């Protein structure tokens, strides 16, 4: 039906064009027609008065004048004048406009070449200059002034008929098309139904097999899900045992889940602000195994054993953290340089230009090789399961496969994957793709990112794209490309130590010096330019400008963890956000009220969850985000089923959390409207929306995310074993 509507629109546009063209042609033809018509009628009028005119010409002005008056008896001729060949006025009727002098008329008549001409278009006055023939030749010219009001009326009538016709035709065409589309759709559906029921063999027969297979798969999945119960650590562990013989899992991620920092009171454990850690850590608790990461804390070296390992989580040790040490130069080239000044802006549409330095790339290659080596040291079989995480390690999958050809390597790209054209600007695009294709499975948050990746492979690599299997095949090896929307643990363990909603509301308002009924909005981010923090604060500013009722009542609190501060762009962002908050506070604040509270610091998860619970709304305004787990954490925190989530349409989360108020963060009017709507939303509506989102996040939690990837990997492994396709790879091109 949508296609039919589009067709109707095109049809209407075509009809409108045809109508305008028809009107234009008609107007021109009519003009030419009445111009020659007037010339002819003028000639007739002058001829019929010829006797009177010639009798008095040129000495008896009164006789000529009477003859001219006779001519103007015709109601469409308003005035007449007789001009001598030398341009002198011989006689004129009383209504003749004397501004139209004989000389002026002669000039226009010359240009009109014997046709009628207009001298005062605004008055619809049209003139003709007809030569008066005598016995000895041309005696002079008779000028007639015609009233063309009737032509305008005729024109208007034609226009009305034409546009009326267009309207009727357009209506008829639209109705006919929509009816035809509806009948066709009905017929199509009936025929497909009959084909599916096996009642008839129709042209849809080839589709029937595919539809049945899809239905079977969905039913099986649903039944399987129902049988397995909700996804939790136990079910994930059982899945690992059943499908992958309980293999130990090795995770490779740049960021470590626990950072040991030396402080004034001794060594403390810091939990980094990272979506990746939020998602992966509960999975590792459930699966056990080893997490290989960069040891970035000031006390990290003091807490590892001789093999650079430490058992975590502190106090509940269930898996190993293997730390890899990087020099300052390595960190500058691999992490700050190629990963965060090159790949990060390349993959996010946030208007930051990527910087690609050869020296950064070389360090990136070397560091990937070192981490791949560390992974190979941590595995305990030649068929391990390795989970490679994110853009820091695009080359590691192939490097690992070179050493462990039978490994099951699941790579998850936590950030968006750009379209092929954009990705193509990277000088090392082929090497990156080749590195990633060492994986058994590559996962993205959304189908769109999968499509973009496949398009890039199609454009730049020698390979076969198996669209049906959603896979890339290179030298007989298959890499599945699948969407696995990441999520959070459910229930969130941090919430055990966080007071209930009522208590958090009271405590946070007290700490901020706000009244018990103050309205509170919250934003929680790493301070990154992709998160749209500036746009978010600007939306608060706009809210206060457009909705005075919230002045003095609404406070927006932004928790911003400084991040990647060695990169200029991030330092500048910190300054801009500080300044913007100060400007808004100066504009609207009063002695007892600051509209924006900016807490620029690292906050531990318990603190973050207190704010989620205390807030009336949470605004996630990313300009581009693979998923965004802050949105899901806010939902998880609200066991009171209250609070409103405002969510940028440019996050992966917006596809799942459709009950959020989804906004374009660049559109400040829309965002401020949404803020106002959130602050005015009834508790019933909040409950309805929050309940639906909580149902979704609890079901599609991170255990399910990991479980589905592992099940797909197991299936792939089984098939590869059966078909004997676990063949070694050729070495990585251009990466030595
Ligand atoms: O979720 C995206 C992500 O880049 C993760 O990959 C990363 O751990 C997180 O953001 C935080 O970034 P960083 O590790 O650079 O502090």
Coordinates of N, CA and C and ligand atoms in Angstrom, one line a residue, residues 254-255 272-277 335 340 344 348 389-392 414-415 445 526 528 531 563-564 625, ligand 1:
X254 N 40.8 -4.5 24.9 CA 41.8 -3.5 25.3 C 41.6 -3.1 26.8
X255 N 40.3 -2.8 27.1 CA 40.1 -2.3 28.5 C 39.9 -3.4 29.4
X272 N 36.1 0.6 35.2 CA 36.1 1.6 34.1 C 34.7 1.9 33.6
X273 N 34.6 3.2 33.1 CA 33.3 3.5 32.4 C 33.4 3.0 31.0
X274 N 32.9 1.8 30.7 CA 33.0 1.2 29.4 C 31.8 0.3 29.1
X275 N 31.2 0.5 28.0 CA 30.0 -0.3 27.7 C 30.5 -1.8 27.5
X276 N 31.7 -1.9 26.9 CA 32.2 -3.2 26.7 C 32.4 -4.0 28.0
X277 N 33.0 -3.3 29.0 CA 33.2 -4.0 30.2 C 31.9 -4.3 30.9
X335 N 46.7 3.0 20.8 CA 45.4 3.3 21.4 C 44.9 4.7 21.0
X340 N 41.9 5.5 18.2 CA 41.0 6.6 18.7 C 41.1 7.9 17.9
X344 N 38.1 5.4 15.4 CA 36.9 5.9 16.1 C 36.2 6.9 15.3
X348 N 32.3 6.6 13.4 CA 31.2 7.3 13.9 C 30.9 8.5 13.0
X389 N 37.4 -8.5 21.0 CA 36.5 -7.3 21.2 C 37.0 -6.0 20.6
X390 N 36.2 -5.5 19.7 CA 36.3 -4.1 19.3 C 37.4 -3.7 18.3
X391 N 37.4 -2.4 18.0 CA 38.2 -1.9 16.9 C 39.7 -1.8 17.3
X392 N 40.0 -2.0 18.5 CA 41.4 -2.0 18.9 C 42.1 -3.2 18.3
X414 N 32.1 -3.3 18.7 CA 31.2 -2.6 19.6 C 30.7 -1.2 19.1
X415 N 31.3 -0.8 18.0 CA 31.0 0.6 17.5 C 30.3 0.4 16.1
X445 N 26.2 -4.7 16.2 CA 24.9 -4.5 17.0 C 23.7 -4.6 16.1
X526 N 30.9 8.7 29.2 CA 32.3 9.1 29.1 C 32.3 10.4 28.3
X528 N 32.8 12.1 25.5 CA 33.3 11.8 24.2 C 32.4 12.6 23.2
X531 N 28.9 11.4 22.0 CA 27.8 11.3 23.0 C 26.8 12.4 22.9
X563 N 37.8 11.2 29.4 CA 38.2 10.0 28.7 C 39.2 10.5 27.6
X564 N 40.2 9.7 27.3 CA 41.1 9.9 26.2 C 41.7 11.3 26.2
X625 N 26.0 5.9 17.9 CA 26.4 5.0 18.9 C 26.0 3.6 18.5
Ligands
LIG1 O1 31.7 0.8 23.8 C1 32.6 1.5 23.0 C2 33.9 1.7 23.6 O2 34.9 2.1 22.7 C3 34.5 0.4 24.2 O3 35.0 -0.3 23.1 C4 35.4 1.0 25.2 O4 35.8 0.1 26.1 C5 34.6 2.1 25.7 O5 33.9 2.6 24.7 C6 35.4 3.1 26.5 O6 36.5 3.5 25.8 P1 37.9 3.4 26.3 O7 38.2 2.0 26.5 O8 38.8 4.1 25.3 O9 38.0 4.2 27.6

